[in-house]
PDB file of C-alpha atoms in Angstrom:
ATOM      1  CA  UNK A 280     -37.766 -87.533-113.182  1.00  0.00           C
ATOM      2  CA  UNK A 281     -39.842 -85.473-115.136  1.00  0.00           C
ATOM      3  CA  UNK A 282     -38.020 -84.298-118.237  1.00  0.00           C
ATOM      4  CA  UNK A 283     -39.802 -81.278-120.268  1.00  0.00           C
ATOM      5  CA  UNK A 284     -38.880 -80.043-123.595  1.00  0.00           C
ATOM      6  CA  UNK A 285     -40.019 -76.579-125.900  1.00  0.00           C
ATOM      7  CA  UNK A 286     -40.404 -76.690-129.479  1.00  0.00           C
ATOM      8  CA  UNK A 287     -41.736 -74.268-131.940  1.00  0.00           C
ATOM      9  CA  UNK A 288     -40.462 -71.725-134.430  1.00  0.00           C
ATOM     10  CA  UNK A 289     -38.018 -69.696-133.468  1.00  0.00           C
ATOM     11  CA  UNK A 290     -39.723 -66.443-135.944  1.00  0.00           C
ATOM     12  CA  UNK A 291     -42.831 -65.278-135.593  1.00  0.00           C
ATOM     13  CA  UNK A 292     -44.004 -61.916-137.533  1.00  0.00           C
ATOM     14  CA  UNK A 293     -45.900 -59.521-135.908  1.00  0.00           C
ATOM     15  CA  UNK A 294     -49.606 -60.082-135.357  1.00  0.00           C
ATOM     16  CA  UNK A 295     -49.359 -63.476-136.035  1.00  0.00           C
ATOM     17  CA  UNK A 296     -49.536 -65.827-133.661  1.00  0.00           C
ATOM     18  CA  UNK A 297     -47.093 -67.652-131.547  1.00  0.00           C
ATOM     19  CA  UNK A 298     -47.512 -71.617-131.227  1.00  0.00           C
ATOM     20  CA  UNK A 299     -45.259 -73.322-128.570  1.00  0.00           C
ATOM     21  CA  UNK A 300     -45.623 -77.061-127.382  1.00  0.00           C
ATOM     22  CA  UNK A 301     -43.864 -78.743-124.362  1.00  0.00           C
ATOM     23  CA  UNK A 302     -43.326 -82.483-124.383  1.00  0.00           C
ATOM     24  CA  UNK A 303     -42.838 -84.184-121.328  1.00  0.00           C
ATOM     25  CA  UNK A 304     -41.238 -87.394-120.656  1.00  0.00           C
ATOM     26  CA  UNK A 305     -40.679 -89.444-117.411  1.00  0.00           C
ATOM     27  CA  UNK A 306     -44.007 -88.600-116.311  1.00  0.00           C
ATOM     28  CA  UNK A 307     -47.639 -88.864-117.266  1.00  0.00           C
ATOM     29  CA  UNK A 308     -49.334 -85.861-117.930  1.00  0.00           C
ATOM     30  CA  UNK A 309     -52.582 -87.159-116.651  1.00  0.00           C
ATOM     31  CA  UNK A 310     -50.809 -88.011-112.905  1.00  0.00           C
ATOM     32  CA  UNK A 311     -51.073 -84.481-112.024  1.00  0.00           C
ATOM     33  CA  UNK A 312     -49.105 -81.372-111.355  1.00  0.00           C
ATOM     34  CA  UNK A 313     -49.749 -78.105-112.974  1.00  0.00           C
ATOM     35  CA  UNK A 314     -48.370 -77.349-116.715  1.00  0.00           C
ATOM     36  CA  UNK A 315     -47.482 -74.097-117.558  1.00  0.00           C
ATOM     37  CA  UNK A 316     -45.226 -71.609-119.153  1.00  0.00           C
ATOM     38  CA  UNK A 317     -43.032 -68.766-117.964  1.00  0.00           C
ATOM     39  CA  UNK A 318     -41.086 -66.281-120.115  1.00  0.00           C
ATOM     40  CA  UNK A 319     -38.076 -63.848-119.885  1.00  0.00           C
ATOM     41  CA  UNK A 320     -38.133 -61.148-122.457  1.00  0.00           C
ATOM     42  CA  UNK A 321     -34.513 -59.528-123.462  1.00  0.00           C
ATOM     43  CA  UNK A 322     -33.331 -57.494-120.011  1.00  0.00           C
ATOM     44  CA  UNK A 323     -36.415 -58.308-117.984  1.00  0.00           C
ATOM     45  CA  UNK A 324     -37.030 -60.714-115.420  1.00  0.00           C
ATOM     46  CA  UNK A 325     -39.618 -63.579-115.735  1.00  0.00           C
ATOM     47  CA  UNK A 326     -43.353 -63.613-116.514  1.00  0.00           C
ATOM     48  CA  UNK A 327     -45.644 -66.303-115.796  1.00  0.00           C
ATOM     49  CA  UNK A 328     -47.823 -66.912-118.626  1.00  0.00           C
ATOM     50  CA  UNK A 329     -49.666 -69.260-117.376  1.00  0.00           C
ATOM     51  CA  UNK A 330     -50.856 -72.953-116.493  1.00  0.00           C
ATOM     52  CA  UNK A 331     -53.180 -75.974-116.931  1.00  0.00           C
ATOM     53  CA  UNK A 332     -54.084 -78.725-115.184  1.00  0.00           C
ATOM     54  CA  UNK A 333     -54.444 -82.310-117.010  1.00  0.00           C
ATOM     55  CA  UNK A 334     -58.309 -82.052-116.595  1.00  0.00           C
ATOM     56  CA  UNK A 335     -57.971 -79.156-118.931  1.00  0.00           C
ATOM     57  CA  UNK A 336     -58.645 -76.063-116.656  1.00  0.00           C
ATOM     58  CA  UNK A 337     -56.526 -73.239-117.097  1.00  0.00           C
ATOM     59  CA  UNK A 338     -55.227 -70.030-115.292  1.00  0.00           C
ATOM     60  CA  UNK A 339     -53.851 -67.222-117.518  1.00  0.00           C
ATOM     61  CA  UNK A 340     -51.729 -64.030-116.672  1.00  0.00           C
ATOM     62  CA  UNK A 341     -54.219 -61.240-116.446  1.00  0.00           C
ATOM     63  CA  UNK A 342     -52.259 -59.104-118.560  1.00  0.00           C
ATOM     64  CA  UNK A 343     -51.731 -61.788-121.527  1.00  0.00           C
ATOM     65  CA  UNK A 344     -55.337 -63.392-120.500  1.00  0.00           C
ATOM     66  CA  UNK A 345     -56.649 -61.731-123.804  1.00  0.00           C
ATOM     67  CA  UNK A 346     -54.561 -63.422-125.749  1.00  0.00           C
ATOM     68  CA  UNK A 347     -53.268 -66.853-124.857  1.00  0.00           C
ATOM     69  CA  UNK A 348     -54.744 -70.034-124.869  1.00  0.00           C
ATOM     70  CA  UNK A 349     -53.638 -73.326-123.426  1.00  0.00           C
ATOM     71  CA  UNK A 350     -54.459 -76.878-124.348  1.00  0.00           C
ATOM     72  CA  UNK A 351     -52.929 -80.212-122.696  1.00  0.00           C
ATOM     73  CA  UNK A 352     -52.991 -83.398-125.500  1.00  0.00           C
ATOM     74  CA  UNK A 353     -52.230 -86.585-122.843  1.00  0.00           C
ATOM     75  CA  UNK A 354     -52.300 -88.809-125.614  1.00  0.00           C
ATOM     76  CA  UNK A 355     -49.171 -87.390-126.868  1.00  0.00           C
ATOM     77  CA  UNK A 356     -48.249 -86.618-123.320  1.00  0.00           C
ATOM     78  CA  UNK A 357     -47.588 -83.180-124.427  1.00  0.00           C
ATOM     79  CA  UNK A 358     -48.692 -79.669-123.568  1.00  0.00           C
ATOM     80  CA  UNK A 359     -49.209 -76.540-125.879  1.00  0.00           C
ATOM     81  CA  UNK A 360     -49.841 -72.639-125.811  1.00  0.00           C
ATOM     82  CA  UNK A 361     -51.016 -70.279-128.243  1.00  0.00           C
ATOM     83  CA  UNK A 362     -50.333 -66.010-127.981  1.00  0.00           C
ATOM     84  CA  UNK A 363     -52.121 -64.519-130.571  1.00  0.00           C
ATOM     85  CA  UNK A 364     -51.462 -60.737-132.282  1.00  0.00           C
ATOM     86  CA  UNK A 365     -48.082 -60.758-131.059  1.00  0.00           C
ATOM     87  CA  UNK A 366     -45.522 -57.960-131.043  1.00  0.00           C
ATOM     88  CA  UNK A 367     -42.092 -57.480-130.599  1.00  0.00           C
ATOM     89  CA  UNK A 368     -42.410 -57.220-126.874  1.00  0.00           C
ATOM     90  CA  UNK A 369     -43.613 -60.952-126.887  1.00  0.00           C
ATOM     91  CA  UNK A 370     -39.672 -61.610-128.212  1.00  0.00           C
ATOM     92  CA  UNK A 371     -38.728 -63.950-125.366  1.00  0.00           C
ATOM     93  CA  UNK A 372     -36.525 -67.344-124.109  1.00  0.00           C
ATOM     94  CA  UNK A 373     -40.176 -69.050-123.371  1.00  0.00           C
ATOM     95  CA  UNK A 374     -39.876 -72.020-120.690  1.00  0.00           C
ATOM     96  CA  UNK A 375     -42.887 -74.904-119.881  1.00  0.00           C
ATOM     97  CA  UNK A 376     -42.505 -75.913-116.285  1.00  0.00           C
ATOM     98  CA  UNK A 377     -44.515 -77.872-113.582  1.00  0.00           C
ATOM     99  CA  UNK A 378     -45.545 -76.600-110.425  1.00  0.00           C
ATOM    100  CA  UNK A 379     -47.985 -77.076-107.794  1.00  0.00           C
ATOM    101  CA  UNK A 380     -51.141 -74.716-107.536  1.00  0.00           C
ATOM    102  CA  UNK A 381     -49.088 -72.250-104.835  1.00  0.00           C
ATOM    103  CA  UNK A 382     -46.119 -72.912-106.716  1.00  0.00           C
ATOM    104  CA  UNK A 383     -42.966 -73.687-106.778  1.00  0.00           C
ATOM    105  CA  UNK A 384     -42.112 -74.283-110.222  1.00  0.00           C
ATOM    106  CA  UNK A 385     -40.155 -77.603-109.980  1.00  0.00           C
ATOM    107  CA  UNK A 386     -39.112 -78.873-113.142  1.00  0.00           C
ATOM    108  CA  UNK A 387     -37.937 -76.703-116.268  1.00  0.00           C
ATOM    109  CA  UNK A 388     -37.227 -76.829-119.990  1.00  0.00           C
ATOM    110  CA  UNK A 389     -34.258 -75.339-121.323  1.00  0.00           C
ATOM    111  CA  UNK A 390     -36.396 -73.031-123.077  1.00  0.00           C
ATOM    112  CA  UNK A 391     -36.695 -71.755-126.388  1.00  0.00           C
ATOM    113  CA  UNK A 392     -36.302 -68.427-127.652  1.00  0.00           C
ATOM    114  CA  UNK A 393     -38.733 -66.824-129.580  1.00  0.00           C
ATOM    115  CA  UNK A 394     -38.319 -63.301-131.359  1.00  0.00           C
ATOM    116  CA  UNK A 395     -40.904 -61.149-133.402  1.00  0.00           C
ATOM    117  CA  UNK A 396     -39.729 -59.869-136.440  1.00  0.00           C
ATOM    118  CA  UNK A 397     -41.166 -59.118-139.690  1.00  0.00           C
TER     119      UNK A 397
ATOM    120  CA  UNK B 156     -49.309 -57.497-111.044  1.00  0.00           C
ATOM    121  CA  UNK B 157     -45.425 -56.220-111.348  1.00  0.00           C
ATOM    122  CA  UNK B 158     -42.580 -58.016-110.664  1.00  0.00           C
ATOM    123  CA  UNK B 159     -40.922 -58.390-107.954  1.00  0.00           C
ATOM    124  CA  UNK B 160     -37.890 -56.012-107.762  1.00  0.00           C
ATOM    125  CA  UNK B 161     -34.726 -57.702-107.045  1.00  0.00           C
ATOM    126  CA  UNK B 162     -30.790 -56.141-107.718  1.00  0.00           C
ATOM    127  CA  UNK B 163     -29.866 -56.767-110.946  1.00  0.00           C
ATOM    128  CA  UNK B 164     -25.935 -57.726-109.534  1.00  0.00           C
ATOM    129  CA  UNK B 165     -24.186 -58.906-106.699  1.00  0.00           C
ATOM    130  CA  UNK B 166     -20.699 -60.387-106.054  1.00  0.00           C
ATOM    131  CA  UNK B 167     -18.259 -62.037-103.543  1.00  0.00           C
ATOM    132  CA  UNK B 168     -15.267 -63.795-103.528  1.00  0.00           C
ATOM    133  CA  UNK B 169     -15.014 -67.610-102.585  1.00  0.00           C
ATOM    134  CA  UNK B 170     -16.206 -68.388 -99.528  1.00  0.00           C
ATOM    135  CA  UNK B 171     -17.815 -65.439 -98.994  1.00  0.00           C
ATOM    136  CA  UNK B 172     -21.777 -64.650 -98.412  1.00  0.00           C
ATOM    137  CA  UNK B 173     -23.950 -62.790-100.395  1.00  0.00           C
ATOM    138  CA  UNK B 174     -27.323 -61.975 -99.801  1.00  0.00           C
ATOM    139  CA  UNK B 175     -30.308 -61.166-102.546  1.00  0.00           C
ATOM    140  CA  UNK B 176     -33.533 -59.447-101.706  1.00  0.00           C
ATOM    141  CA  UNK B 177     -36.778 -59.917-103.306  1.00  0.00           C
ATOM    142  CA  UNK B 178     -39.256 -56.899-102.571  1.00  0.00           C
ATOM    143  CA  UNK B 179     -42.530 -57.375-103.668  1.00  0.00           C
ATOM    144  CA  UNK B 180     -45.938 -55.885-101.790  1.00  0.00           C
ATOM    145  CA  UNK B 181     -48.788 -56.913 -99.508  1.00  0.00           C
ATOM    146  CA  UNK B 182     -50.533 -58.956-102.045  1.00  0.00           C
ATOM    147  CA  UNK B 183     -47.709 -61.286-102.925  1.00  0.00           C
ATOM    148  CA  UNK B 184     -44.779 -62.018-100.539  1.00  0.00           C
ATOM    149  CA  UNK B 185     -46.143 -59.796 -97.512  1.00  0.00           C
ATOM    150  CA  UNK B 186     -49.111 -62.313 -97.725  1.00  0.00           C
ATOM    151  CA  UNK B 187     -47.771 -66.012 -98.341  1.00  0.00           C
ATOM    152  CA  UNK B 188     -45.343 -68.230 -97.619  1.00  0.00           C
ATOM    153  CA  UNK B 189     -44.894 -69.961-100.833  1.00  0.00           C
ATOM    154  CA  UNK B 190     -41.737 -67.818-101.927  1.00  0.00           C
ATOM    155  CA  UNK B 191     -39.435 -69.749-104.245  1.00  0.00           C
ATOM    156  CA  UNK B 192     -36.136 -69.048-105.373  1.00  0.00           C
ATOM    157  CA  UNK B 193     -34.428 -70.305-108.814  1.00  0.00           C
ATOM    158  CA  UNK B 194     -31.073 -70.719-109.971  1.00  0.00           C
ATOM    159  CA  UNK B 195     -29.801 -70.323-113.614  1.00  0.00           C
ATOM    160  CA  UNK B 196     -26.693 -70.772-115.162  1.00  0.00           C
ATOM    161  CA  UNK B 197     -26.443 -69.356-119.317  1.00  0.00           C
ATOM    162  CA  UNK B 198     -28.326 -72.124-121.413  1.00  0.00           C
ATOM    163  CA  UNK B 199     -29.776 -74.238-118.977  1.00  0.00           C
ATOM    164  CA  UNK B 200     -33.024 -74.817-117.441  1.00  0.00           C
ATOM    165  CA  UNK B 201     -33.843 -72.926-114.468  1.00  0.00           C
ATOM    166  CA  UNK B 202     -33.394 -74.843-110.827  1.00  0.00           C
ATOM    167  CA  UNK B 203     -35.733 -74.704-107.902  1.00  0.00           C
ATOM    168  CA  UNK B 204     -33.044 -74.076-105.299  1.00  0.00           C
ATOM    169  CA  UNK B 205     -35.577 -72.848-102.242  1.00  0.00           C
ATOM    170  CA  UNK B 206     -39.793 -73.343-101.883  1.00  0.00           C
ATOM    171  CA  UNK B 207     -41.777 -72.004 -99.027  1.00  0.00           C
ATOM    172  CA  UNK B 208     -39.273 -69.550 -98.402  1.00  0.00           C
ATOM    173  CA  UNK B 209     -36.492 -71.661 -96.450  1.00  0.00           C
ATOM    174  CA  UNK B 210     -37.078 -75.382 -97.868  1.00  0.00           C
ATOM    175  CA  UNK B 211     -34.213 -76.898-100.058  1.00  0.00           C
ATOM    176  CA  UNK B 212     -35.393 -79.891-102.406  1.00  0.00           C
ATOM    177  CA  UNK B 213     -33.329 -82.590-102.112  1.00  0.00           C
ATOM    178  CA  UNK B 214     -29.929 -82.227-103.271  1.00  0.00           C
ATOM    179  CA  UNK B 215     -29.541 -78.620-103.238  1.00  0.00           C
ATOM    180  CA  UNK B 216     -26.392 -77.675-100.558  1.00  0.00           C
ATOM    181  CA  UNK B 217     -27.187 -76.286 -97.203  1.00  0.00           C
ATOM    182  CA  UNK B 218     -25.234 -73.215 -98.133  1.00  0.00           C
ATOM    183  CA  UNK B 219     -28.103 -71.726 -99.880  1.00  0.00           C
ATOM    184  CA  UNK B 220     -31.002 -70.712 -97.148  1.00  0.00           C
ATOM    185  CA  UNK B 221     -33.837 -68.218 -97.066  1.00  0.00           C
ATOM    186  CA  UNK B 222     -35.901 -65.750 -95.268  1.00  0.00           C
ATOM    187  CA  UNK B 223     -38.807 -63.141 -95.572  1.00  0.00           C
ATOM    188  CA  UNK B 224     -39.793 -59.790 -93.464  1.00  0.00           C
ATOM    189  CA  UNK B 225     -42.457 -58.181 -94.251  1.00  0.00           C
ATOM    190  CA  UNK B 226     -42.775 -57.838 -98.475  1.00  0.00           C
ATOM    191  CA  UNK B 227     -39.389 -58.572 -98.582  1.00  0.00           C
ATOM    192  CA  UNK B 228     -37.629 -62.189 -99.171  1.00  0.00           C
ATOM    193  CA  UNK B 229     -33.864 -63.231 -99.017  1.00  0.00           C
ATOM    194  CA  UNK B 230     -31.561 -65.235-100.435  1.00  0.00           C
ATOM    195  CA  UNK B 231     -28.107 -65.742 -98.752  1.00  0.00           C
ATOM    196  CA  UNK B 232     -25.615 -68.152-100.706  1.00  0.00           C
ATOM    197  CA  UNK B 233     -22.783 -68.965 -97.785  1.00  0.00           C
ATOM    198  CA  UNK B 234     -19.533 -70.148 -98.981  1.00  0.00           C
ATOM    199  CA  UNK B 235     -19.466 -68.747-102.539  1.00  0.00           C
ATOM    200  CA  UNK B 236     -18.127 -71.517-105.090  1.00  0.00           C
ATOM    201  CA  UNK B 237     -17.642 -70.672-108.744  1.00  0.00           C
ATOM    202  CA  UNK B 238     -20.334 -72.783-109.708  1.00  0.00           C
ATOM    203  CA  UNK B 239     -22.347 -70.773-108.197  1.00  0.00           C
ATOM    204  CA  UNK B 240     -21.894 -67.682-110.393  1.00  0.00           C
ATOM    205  CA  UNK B 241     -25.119 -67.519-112.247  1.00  0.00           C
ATOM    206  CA  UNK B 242     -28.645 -65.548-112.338  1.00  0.00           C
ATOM    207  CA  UNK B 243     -30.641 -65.700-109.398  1.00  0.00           C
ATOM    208  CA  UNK B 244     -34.850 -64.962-109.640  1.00  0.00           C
ATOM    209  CA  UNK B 245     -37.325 -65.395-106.653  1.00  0.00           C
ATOM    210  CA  UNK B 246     -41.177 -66.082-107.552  1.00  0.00           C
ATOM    211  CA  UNK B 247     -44.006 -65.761-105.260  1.00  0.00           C
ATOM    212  CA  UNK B 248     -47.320 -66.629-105.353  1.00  0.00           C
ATOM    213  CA  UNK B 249     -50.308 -63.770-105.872  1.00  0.00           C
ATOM    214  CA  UNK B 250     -53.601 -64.904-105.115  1.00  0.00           C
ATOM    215  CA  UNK B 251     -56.116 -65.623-107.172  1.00  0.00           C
ATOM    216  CA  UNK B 252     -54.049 -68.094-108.837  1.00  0.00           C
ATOM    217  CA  UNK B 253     -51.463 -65.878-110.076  1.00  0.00           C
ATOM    218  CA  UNK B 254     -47.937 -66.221-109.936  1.00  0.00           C
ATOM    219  CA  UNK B 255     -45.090 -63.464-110.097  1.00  0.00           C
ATOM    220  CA  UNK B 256     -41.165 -63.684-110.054  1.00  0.00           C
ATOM    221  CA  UNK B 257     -38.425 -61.288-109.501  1.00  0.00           C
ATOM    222  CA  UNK B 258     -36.471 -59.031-111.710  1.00  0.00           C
ATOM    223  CA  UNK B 259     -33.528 -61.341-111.816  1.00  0.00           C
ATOM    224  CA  UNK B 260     -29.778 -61.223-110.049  1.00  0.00           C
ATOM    225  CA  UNK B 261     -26.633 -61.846-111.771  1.00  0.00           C
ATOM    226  CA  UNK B 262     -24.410 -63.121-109.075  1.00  0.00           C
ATOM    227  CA  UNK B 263     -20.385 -62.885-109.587  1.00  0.00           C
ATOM    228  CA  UNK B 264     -17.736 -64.798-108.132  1.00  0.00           C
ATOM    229  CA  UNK B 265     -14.924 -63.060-107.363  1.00  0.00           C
TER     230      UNK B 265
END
């Protein structure tokens, strides 16, 4: 069973940038699925972030497509992402998850929260 | 793309039903089938409870079962058990590969 864990500071001042990586165990990384990363900002509902495949290509929210950037390191079986000029409306619980390419997302982290604060 | 709107509560009492909708619009749940629905209890990893709007992975109970009209999906949890207080999102896929979920529903056991 694939088993997927967050990690990454839990403080990040504003216009900095935001580093998260998601290690996965039970599974290789270069079998397949779709890698990606969903988040849930204080009293909203979710927002996919985005996802990438183990050959490397990547699909990005169009409204954080400016400023994210995804990267998948099978060697270390592990995946990362990278939000840049952050603000306090990037303060979220941020989640790595697989999922096919129509979805559904199948496996979760526990996530990891993430606030913006100078 | 916005999210899908779902209500933020519902409630029952044990061995009730309850139903949650999932609205979205014509270029995300009026125009697939691959509507999911997730489960969350406080501090724990989401679970996929529904894909494709009425499939249950395997070992998720037959009490939880799905449907979509239109722009609009449902979830209907039958015989309410405590453990099934928790929140409740939906998620549908957008085109173009994009991907959107729902608001969010706390559900409440009675």
């Amino acid at each position: 069973q694939v088993q997927l864990q967050e990690s990454g500071p839990g403080l990040v001042k504003p216009l900095e940038t935001l580093s998260l990586t998601c290690a996965v165990s039970g599974y290789s990384i270069s079998r397949g699925y779709y890698w990606g990363w969903i988040r849930q900002s204080p009293g909203r509902g979710l927002e996919w972030i985005g996802g990438i495949y183990h050959s490397g290509s990547t699909h990005y929210n169009p409204s954080l497509e400016s400023r994210v950037t995804m990267s998948v390191d099978t060697s270390k079986n592990q995946f990362s992402m990278r939000l840049t000029s952050v603000t306090a409306a990037d303060t979220a619980i941020y989640y790595c998850a697989t999922y096919y390419w129509a979805g559904p997302f199948d496996n979760w982290g526990q996530g990891t929260l993430v606030t913006v604060s100078s | 793309q916005s999210a899908l709107t779902q209500p933020p509560s519902a409630s029952g009492s044990p061995g009730q039903s309850v139903t949650i909708s999932c609205t979205g619009t014509s270029s995300d749940i009026g125009n697939y089938s691959f509507v999911s629905w997730y489960q969350r209890h406080p501090g724990k990893a989401p679970k996929l409870l529904l894909l494709e709007i009425t499939k249950r992975p395997s070992g998720v109970p037959d009490r939880f079962s799905g449907s979509k009209s239109g722009n609009t999906a449902s979830l209907t949890v039958s015989g309410l058990q405590a453990e099934d207080e928790a929140d409740y999102f939906c998620g549908s896929y957008a085109g173009s590969n994009n991907y959107v979920f729902g608001t969010g529903t706390r559900v409440t056991v009675l």
